[in-house]
């Protein structure tokens, strides 16, 4: 059972469009991480958000942690084909090590 | 930084056979993790080592699974009497023990197919 639900599961858009991916849970997390995974490769960390309400920007990507630390969003502005991949959120339940609970994933396809 | 290395990249085996995977973490990383990812899902935690000590095991890790990290460097994950349900990508990750938020570095995984 996945404690973190992501939506949408699949998104196909044109280059230049904006999009938002959501990561929701009924559980509180001490921090939340976003990863991107390419086919045949391991996930690569994009960002970690720690404080409720925190917003972090990584070029065209904006990450927000919900005030109650139960949800998060990833917004991509002017998507490019290089953004194509599987986006995963992962919550840390403050176990003292990285025993992460991963979301179900959002597969993004950006066409030229 | 040579990254986390996993071997083999792909393994096809028949049901009932034993398989062993190897993970070489980033050299100065003292924490090592195994995760499993099935098709269309996010990774699920299996087990965690700090140096050579296995400190946490998921209930997903049945008694057919055993993981070791004998000298606190590389790790092996063995699956005995494989079942079709074991087919998945097995991911290894490592991190430094500098705090709970020290980033995980994942390898590219071993894809297991049990026929």
PDB file of C-alpha atoms in Angstrom:
ATOM      1  CA  UNK A   1       0.000   0.000   0.000  1.00  0.00           C
ATOM      2  CA  UNK A   2       1.441   3.331  -1.100  1.00  0.00           C
ATOM      3  CA  UNK A   3       1.050   6.031   1.533  1.00  0.00           C
ATOM      4  CA  UNK A   4       1.832   8.739  -1.003  1.00  0.00           C
ATOM      5  CA  UNK A   5      -0.515   9.179  -3.955  1.00  0.00           C
ATOM      6  CA  UNK A   6       0.660  11.120  -6.969  1.00  0.00           C
ATOM      7  CA  UNK A   7      -1.491  12.692  -9.628  1.00  0.00           C
ATOM      8  CA  UNK A   8      -1.689  12.604 -12.493  1.00  0.00           C
ATOM      9  CA  UNK A   9      -0.170   9.192 -13.140  1.00  0.00           C
ATOM     10  CA  UNK A  10       0.652  10.093 -16.725  1.00  0.00           C
ATOM     11  CA  UNK A  11       0.965  13.437 -18.472  1.00  0.00           C
ATOM     12  CA  UNK A  12       1.651  14.081 -22.145  1.00  0.00           C
ATOM     13  CA  UNK A  13       2.159  17.704 -23.121  1.00  0.00           C
ATOM     14  CA  UNK A  14       3.733  19.901 -25.776  1.00  0.00           C
ATOM     15  CA  UNK A  15       6.974  21.782 -25.340  1.00  0.00           C
ATOM     16  CA  UNK A  16       6.390  25.159 -23.717  1.00  0.00           C
ATOM     17  CA  UNK A  17       3.361  24.162 -21.651  1.00  0.00           C
ATOM     18  CA  UNK A  18       3.211  24.430 -17.868  1.00  0.00           C
ATOM     19  CA  UNK A  19       2.254  21.546 -15.595  1.00  0.00           C
ATOM     20  CA  UNK A  20       1.780  20.661 -11.950  1.00  0.00           C
ATOM     21  CA  UNK A  21       2.255  17.272 -10.297  1.00  0.00           C
ATOM     22  CA  UNK A  22       0.683  16.583  -6.914  1.00  0.00           C
ATOM     23  CA  UNK A  23       1.821  14.304  -4.102  1.00  0.00           C
ATOM     24  CA  UNK A  24      -0.720  13.681  -1.340  1.00  0.00           C
ATOM     25  CA  UNK A  25      -0.836  11.731   1.880  1.00  0.00           C
ATOM     26  CA  UNK A  26      -2.808  11.499   5.089  1.00  0.00           C
ATOM     27  CA  UNK A  27       0.476  11.077   6.971  1.00  0.00           C
ATOM     28  CA  UNK A  28       2.849  13.759   8.174  1.00  0.00           C
ATOM     29  CA  UNK A  29       6.431  13.630   6.939  1.00  0.00           C
ATOM     30  CA  UNK A  30       9.495  15.276   8.436  1.00  0.00           C
ATOM     31  CA  UNK A  31      10.722  16.011   4.932  1.00  0.00           C
ATOM     32  CA  UNK A  32       9.752  15.269   1.384  1.00  0.00           C
ATOM     33  CA  UNK A  33      12.013  14.611  -1.561  1.00  0.00           C
ATOM     34  CA  UNK A  34      11.408  14.736  -5.301  1.00  0.00           C
ATOM     35  CA  UNK A  35      13.290  12.467  -7.696  1.00  0.00           C
ATOM     36  CA  UNK A  36      13.406  12.053 -11.447  1.00  0.00           C
ATOM     37  CA  UNK A  37      14.025   8.642 -12.949  1.00  0.00           C
ATOM     38  CA  UNK A  38      14.966   7.828 -16.546  1.00  0.00           C
ATOM     39  CA  UNK A  39      14.241   4.376 -18.048  1.00  0.00           C
ATOM     40  CA  UNK A  40      16.829   1.820 -16.936  1.00  0.00           C
ATOM     41  CA  UNK A  41      18.368   4.141 -14.373  1.00  0.00           C
ATOM     42  CA  UNK A  42      18.006   4.823 -10.674  1.00  0.00           C
ATOM     43  CA  UNK A  43      16.139   7.830  -9.286  1.00  0.00           C
ATOM     44  CA  UNK A  44      18.097  11.087  -9.083  1.00  0.00           C
ATOM     45  CA  UNK A  45      17.332  13.526  -6.278  1.00  0.00           C
ATOM     46  CA  UNK A  46      16.008  16.913  -7.410  1.00  0.00           C
ATOM     47  CA  UNK A  47      15.165  18.607  -4.127  1.00  0.00           C
ATOM     48  CA  UNK A  48      14.365  18.094  -0.444  1.00  0.00           C
ATOM     49  CA  UNK A  49      11.774  20.236   1.334  1.00  0.00           C
ATOM     50  CA  UNK A  50      11.723  20.243   5.113  1.00  0.00           C
ATOM     51  CA  UNK A  51       9.603  23.065   6.498  1.00  0.00           C
ATOM     52  CA  UNK A  52       5.814  23.288   6.144  1.00  0.00           C
ATOM     53  CA  UNK A  53       4.971  25.867   3.478  1.00  0.00           C
ATOM     54  CA  UNK A  54       8.511  25.815   2.084  1.00  0.00           C
ATOM     55  CA  UNK A  55       8.981  26.688  -1.576  1.00  0.00           C
ATOM     56  CA  UNK A  56      12.149  25.791  -3.490  1.00  0.00           C
ATOM     57  CA  UNK A  57      13.017  26.626  -7.060  1.00  0.00           C
ATOM     58  CA  UNK A  58      15.345  24.738  -9.377  1.00  0.00           C
ATOM     59  CA  UNK A  59      15.484  26.658 -12.670  1.00  0.00           C
ATOM     60  CA  UNK A  60      12.030  26.070 -14.224  1.00  0.00           C
ATOM     61  CA  UNK A  61      10.923  23.684 -11.469  1.00  0.00           C
ATOM     62  CA  UNK A  62       9.119  24.949  -8.348  1.00  0.00           C
ATOM     63  CA  UNK A  63       8.566  22.631  -5.390  1.00  0.00           C
ATOM     64  CA  UNK A  64       6.222  23.343  -2.494  1.00  0.00           C
ATOM     65  CA  UNK A  65       5.717  21.494   0.790  1.00  0.00           C
ATOM     66  CA  UNK A  66       2.237  21.759   2.273  1.00  0.00           C
ATOM     67  CA  UNK A  67       1.746  23.697   5.496  1.00  0.00           C
ATOM     68  CA  UNK A  68       0.790  20.512   7.355  1.00  0.00           C
ATOM     69  CA  UNK A  69       3.713  18.571   5.792  1.00  0.00           C
ATOM     70  CA  UNK A  70       1.331  15.995   4.323  1.00  0.00           C
ATOM     71  CA  UNK A  71       1.463  17.006   0.674  1.00  0.00           C
ATOM     72  CA  UNK A  72       3.680  18.569  -1.944  1.00  0.00           C
ATOM     73  CA  UNK A  73       3.560  19.849  -5.488  1.00  0.00           C
ATOM     74  CA  UNK A  74       5.977  20.181  -8.373  1.00  0.00           C
ATOM     75  CA  UNK A  75       5.324  22.859 -10.970  1.00  0.00           C
ATOM     76  CA  UNK A  76       7.261  22.965 -14.237  1.00  0.00           C
ATOM     77  CA  UNK A  77       7.185  26.131 -16.305  1.00  0.00           C
ATOM     78  CA  UNK A  78       7.697  26.004 -20.081  1.00  0.00           C
ATOM     79  CA  UNK A  79       8.357  22.269 -20.182  1.00  0.00           C
ATOM     80  CA  UNK A  80      11.076  20.977 -22.489  1.00  0.00           C
ATOM     81  CA  UNK A  81      11.615  17.516 -24.013  1.00  0.00           C
ATOM     82  CA  UNK A  82      14.533  17.069 -21.612  1.00  0.00           C
ATOM     83  CA  UNK A  83      12.025  17.144 -18.724  1.00  0.00           C
ATOM     84  CA  UNK A  84      10.594  13.823 -19.892  1.00  0.00           C
ATOM     85  CA  UNK A  85      10.835  11.142 -17.221  1.00  0.00           C
ATOM     86  CA  UNK A  86       9.247   9.562 -14.160  1.00  0.00           C
ATOM     87  CA  UNK A  87       8.828  11.994 -11.274  1.00  0.00           C
ATOM     88  CA  UNK A  88       8.671  10.449  -7.811  1.00  0.00           C
ATOM     89  CA  UNK A  89       7.949  12.049  -4.481  1.00  0.00           C
ATOM     90  CA  UNK A  90       9.272  10.362  -1.349  1.00  0.00           C
ATOM     91  CA  UNK A  91       8.497  11.082   2.286  1.00  0.00           C
ATOM     92  CA  UNK A  92      10.778  10.670   5.278  1.00  0.00           C
ATOM     93  CA  UNK A  93       8.935   9.729   8.479  1.00  0.00           C
ATOM     94  CA  UNK A  94      11.775  10.855  10.736  1.00  0.00           C
ATOM     95  CA  UNK A  95      13.182   7.397  11.331  1.00  0.00           C
ATOM     96  CA  UNK A  96      16.727   8.726  11.706  1.00  0.00           C
ATOM     97  CA  UNK A  97      17.781   7.293   8.350  1.00  0.00           C
ATOM     98  CA  UNK A  98      16.454   7.367   4.792  1.00  0.00           C
ATOM     99  CA  UNK A  99      13.643   4.840   5.068  1.00  0.00           C
ATOM    100  CA  UNK A 100      11.660   6.622   2.396  1.00  0.00           C
ATOM    101  CA  UNK A 101       8.059   6.060   1.390  1.00  0.00           C
ATOM    102  CA  UNK A 102       7.817   6.649  -2.339  1.00  0.00           C
ATOM    103  CA  UNK A 103       4.803   7.837  -4.250  1.00  0.00           C
ATOM    104  CA  UNK A 104       3.246   6.016  -7.162  1.00  0.00           C
ATOM    105  CA  UNK A 105       5.049   8.225  -9.702  1.00  0.00           C
ATOM    106  CA  UNK A 106       4.039  10.580 -12.499  1.00  0.00           C
ATOM    107  CA  UNK A 107       5.274   9.748 -15.962  1.00  0.00           C
ATOM    108  CA  UNK A 108       5.810  12.924 -17.982  1.00  0.00           C
ATOM    109  CA  UNK A 109       6.232  13.026 -21.754  1.00  0.00           C
ATOM    110  CA  UNK A 110       7.095  16.373 -23.331  1.00  0.00           C
ATOM    111  CA  UNK A 111       6.880  16.398 -27.110  1.00  0.00           C
ATOM    112  CA  UNK A 112       8.728  18.924 -29.314  1.00  0.00           C
TER     113      UNK A 112
ATOM    114  CA  UNK B   1      32.757  10.380  -7.638  1.00  0.00           C
ATOM    115  CA  UNK B   2      32.200   7.101  -9.471  1.00  0.00           C
ATOM    116  CA  UNK B   3      28.647   6.736  -8.187  1.00  0.00           C
ATOM    117  CA  UNK B   4      26.866   3.659  -6.860  1.00  0.00           C
ATOM    118  CA  UNK B   5      27.602   0.596  -8.947  1.00  0.00           C
ATOM    119  CA  UNK B   6      25.347  -2.449  -9.209  1.00  0.00           C
ATOM    120  CA  UNK B   7      26.062  -5.791 -10.838  1.00  0.00           C
ATOM    121  CA  UNK B   8      24.627  -7.410 -12.833  1.00  0.00           C
ATOM    122  CA  UNK B   9      22.400  -4.909 -14.609  1.00  0.00           C
ATOM    123  CA  UNK B  10      20.045  -7.631 -15.760  1.00  0.00           C
ATOM    124  CA  UNK B  11      19.414 -11.164 -14.510  1.00  0.00           C
ATOM    125  CA  UNK B  12      17.042 -13.725 -15.955  1.00  0.00           C
ATOM    126  CA  UNK B  13      16.538 -16.831 -13.879  1.00  0.00           C
ATOM    127  CA  UNK B  14      14.172 -19.740 -13.631  1.00  0.00           C
ATOM    128  CA  UNK B  15      11.781 -20.083 -10.746  1.00  0.00           C
ATOM    129  CA  UNK B  16      13.371 -21.880  -7.833  1.00  0.00           C
ATOM    130  CA  UNK B  17      16.932 -20.772  -8.574  1.00  0.00           C
ATOM    131  CA  UNK B  18      19.023 -18.642  -6.243  1.00  0.00           C
ATOM    132  CA  UNK B  19      20.384 -15.263  -7.343  1.00  0.00           C
ATOM    133  CA  UNK B  20      22.852 -12.822  -5.805  1.00  0.00           C
ATOM    134  CA  UNK B  21      23.270  -9.133  -6.599  1.00  0.00           C
ATOM    135  CA  UNK B  22      26.150  -6.877  -5.673  1.00  0.00           C
ATOM    136  CA  UNK B  23      26.233  -3.188  -4.807  1.00  0.00           C
ATOM    137  CA  UNK B  24      29.333  -1.013  -4.502  1.00  0.00           C
ATOM    138  CA  UNK B  25      28.407   2.274  -2.794  1.00  0.00           C
ATOM    139  CA  UNK B  26      30.206   5.597  -3.091  1.00  0.00           C
ATOM    140  CA  UNK B  27      33.457   4.948  -1.227  1.00  0.00           C
ATOM    141  CA  UNK B  28      33.078   7.291   1.750  1.00  0.00           C
ATOM    142  CA  UNK B  29      29.382   6.527   2.304  1.00  0.00           C
ATOM    143  CA  UNK B  30      28.721   4.532   5.461  1.00  0.00           C
ATOM    144  CA  UNK B  31      24.984   4.050   4.930  1.00  0.00           C
ATOM    145  CA  UNK B  32      23.677   1.587   2.353  1.00  0.00           C
ATOM    146  CA  UNK B  33      20.084   0.819   1.381  1.00  0.00           C
ATOM    147  CA  UNK B  34      18.273  -1.716  -0.770  1.00  0.00           C
ATOM    148  CA  UNK B  35      14.963  -0.812  -2.399  1.00  0.00           C
ATOM    149  CA  UNK B  36      12.764  -2.790  -4.785  1.00  0.00           C
ATOM    150  CA  UNK B  37      10.763  -1.262  -7.625  1.00  0.00           C
ATOM    151  CA  UNK B  38       8.104  -3.149  -9.535  1.00  0.00           C
ATOM    152  CA  UNK B  39       6.758  -1.995 -12.876  1.00  0.00           C
ATOM    153  CA  UNK B  40       4.648   1.128 -12.616  1.00  0.00           C
ATOM    154  CA  UNK B  41       5.368   1.676  -8.937  1.00  0.00           C
ATOM    155  CA  UNK B  42       7.712   3.740  -6.834  1.00  0.00           C
ATOM    156  CA  UNK B  43      10.589   2.024  -5.006  1.00  0.00           C
ATOM    157  CA  UNK B  44       9.864   0.228  -1.724  1.00  0.00           C
ATOM    158  CA  UNK B  45      12.346   0.051   1.146  1.00  0.00           C
ATOM    159  CA  UNK B  46      13.850  -3.374   1.833  1.00  0.00           C
ATOM    160  CA  UNK B  47      16.772  -2.955   4.219  1.00  0.00           C
ATOM    161  CA  UNK B  48      19.410  -0.560   5.596  1.00  0.00           C
ATOM    162  CA  UNK B  49      23.012  -0.911   6.737  1.00  0.00           C
ATOM    163  CA  UNK B  50      25.138   1.466   8.721  1.00  0.00           C
ATOM    164  CA  UNK B  51      28.688   0.299   8.117  1.00  0.00           C
ATOM    165  CA  UNK B  52      28.491  -3.498   8.432  1.00  0.00           C
ATOM    166  CA  UNK B  53      25.448  -3.561  10.732  1.00  0.00           C
ATOM    167  CA  UNK B  54      22.032  -4.304   9.244  1.00  0.00           C
ATOM    168  CA  UNK B  55      19.849  -1.991  11.329  1.00  0.00           C
ATOM    169  CA  UNK B  56      16.440  -2.242   9.671  1.00  0.00           C
ATOM    170  CA  UNK B  57      14.589  -4.820   7.577  1.00  0.00           C
ATOM    171  CA  UNK B  58      11.222  -4.381   5.937  1.00  0.00           C
ATOM    172  CA  UNK B  59       8.492  -6.975   6.314  1.00  0.00           C
ATOM    173  CA  UNK B  60       8.752  -7.220   2.527  1.00  0.00           C
ATOM    174  CA  UNK B  61      12.046  -9.048   3.079  1.00  0.00           C
ATOM    175  CA  UNK B  62      10.884 -12.626   3.510  1.00  0.00           C
ATOM    176  CA  UNK B  63      13.175 -15.344   4.854  1.00  0.00           C
ATOM    177  CA  UNK B  64      14.171 -16.129   1.257  1.00  0.00           C
ATOM    178  CA  UNK B  65      15.978 -12.795   1.124  1.00  0.00           C
ATOM    179  CA  UNK B  66      19.278 -12.099   2.849  1.00  0.00           C
ATOM    180  CA  UNK B  67      21.516  -9.068   2.629  1.00  0.00           C
ATOM    181  CA  UNK B  68      25.047  -8.630   3.875  1.00  0.00           C
ATOM    182  CA  UNK B  69      27.665  -5.928   4.050  1.00  0.00           C
ATOM    183  CA  UNK B  70      30.581  -7.856   5.536  1.00  0.00           C
ATOM    184  CA  UNK B  71      33.271  -5.167   5.684  1.00  0.00           C
ATOM    185  CA  UNK B  72      31.089  -2.116   5.609  1.00  0.00           C
ATOM    186  CA  UNK B  73      31.863  -1.492   1.967  1.00  0.00           C
ATOM    187  CA  UNK B  74      30.072  -3.470  -0.782  1.00  0.00           C
ATOM    188  CA  UNK B  75      26.819  -5.289  -0.126  1.00  0.00           C
ATOM    189  CA  UNK B  76      25.153  -8.385  -1.533  1.00  0.00           C
ATOM    190  CA  UNK B  77      21.474  -9.237  -1.742  1.00  0.00           C
ATOM    191  CA  UNK B  78      20.634 -12.912  -2.180  1.00  0.00           C
ATOM    192  CA  UNK B  79      17.237 -14.310  -3.087  1.00  0.00           C
ATOM    193  CA  UNK B  80      16.784 -18.030  -2.566  1.00  0.00           C
ATOM    194  CA  UNK B  81      14.187 -20.169  -4.359  1.00  0.00           C
ATOM    195  CA  UNK B  82      13.100 -17.297  -6.570  1.00  0.00           C
ATOM    196  CA  UNK B  83       9.422 -16.827  -7.365  1.00  0.00           C
ATOM    197  CA  UNK B  84       7.808 -14.969 -10.268  1.00  0.00           C
ATOM    198  CA  UNK B  85       6.670 -12.303  -7.836  1.00  0.00           C
ATOM    199  CA  UNK B  86      10.323 -11.475  -7.162  1.00  0.00           C
ATOM    200  CA  UNK B  87      10.623  -9.990 -10.662  1.00  0.00           C
ATOM    201  CA  UNK B  88      11.486  -6.334 -10.136  1.00  0.00           C
ATOM    202  CA  UNK B  89      14.242  -3.753 -10.275  1.00  0.00           C
ATOM    203  CA  UNK B  90      16.466  -4.002  -7.205  1.00  0.00           C
ATOM    204  CA  UNK B  91      17.971  -0.616  -6.386  1.00  0.00           C
ATOM    205  CA  UNK B  92      20.883   0.075  -4.099  1.00  0.00           C
ATOM    206  CA  UNK B  93      21.533   3.516  -2.633  1.00  0.00           C
ATOM    207  CA  UNK B  94      24.135   5.012  -0.337  1.00  0.00           C
ATOM    208  CA  UNK B  95      24.532   8.114   1.791  1.00  0.00           C
ATOM    209  CA  UNK B  96      26.735   9.720   4.391  1.00  0.00           C
ATOM    210  CA  UNK B  97      25.729   9.698   8.040  1.00  0.00           C
ATOM    211  CA  UNK B  98      25.754  13.466   8.402  1.00  0.00           C
ATOM    212  CA  UNK B  99      22.115  13.808   9.292  1.00  0.00           C
ATOM    213  CA  UNK B 100      18.760  12.406   8.399  1.00  0.00           C
ATOM    214  CA  UNK B 101      18.566  14.489   5.261  1.00  0.00           C
ATOM    215  CA  UNK B 102      21.885  13.497   3.704  1.00  0.00           C
ATOM    216  CA  UNK B 103      20.925  12.754   0.109  1.00  0.00           C
ATOM    217  CA  UNK B 104      20.528   9.259  -1.242  1.00  0.00           C
ATOM    218  CA  UNK B 105      22.561   8.310  -4.291  1.00  0.00           C
ATOM    219  CA  UNK B 106      20.948   5.476  -6.209  1.00  0.00           C
ATOM    220  CA  UNK B 107      22.622   3.001  -8.497  1.00  0.00           C
ATOM    221  CA  UNK B 108      21.090   2.036 -11.821  1.00  0.00           C
ATOM    222  CA  UNK B 109      19.660  -1.142 -10.387  1.00  0.00           C
ATOM    223  CA  UNK B 110      19.585  -4.835 -11.198  1.00  0.00           C
ATOM    224  CA  UNK B 111      16.539  -5.889 -13.178  1.00  0.00           C
ATOM    225  CA  UNK B 112      15.487  -9.400 -12.201  1.00  0.00           C
ATOM    226  CA  UNK B 113      13.174 -11.473 -14.358  1.00  0.00           C
ATOM    227  CA  UNK B 114      11.999 -14.803 -12.968  1.00  0.00           C
ATOM    228  CA  UNK B 115      10.546 -17.116 -15.605  1.00  0.00           C
TER     229      UNK B 115
END
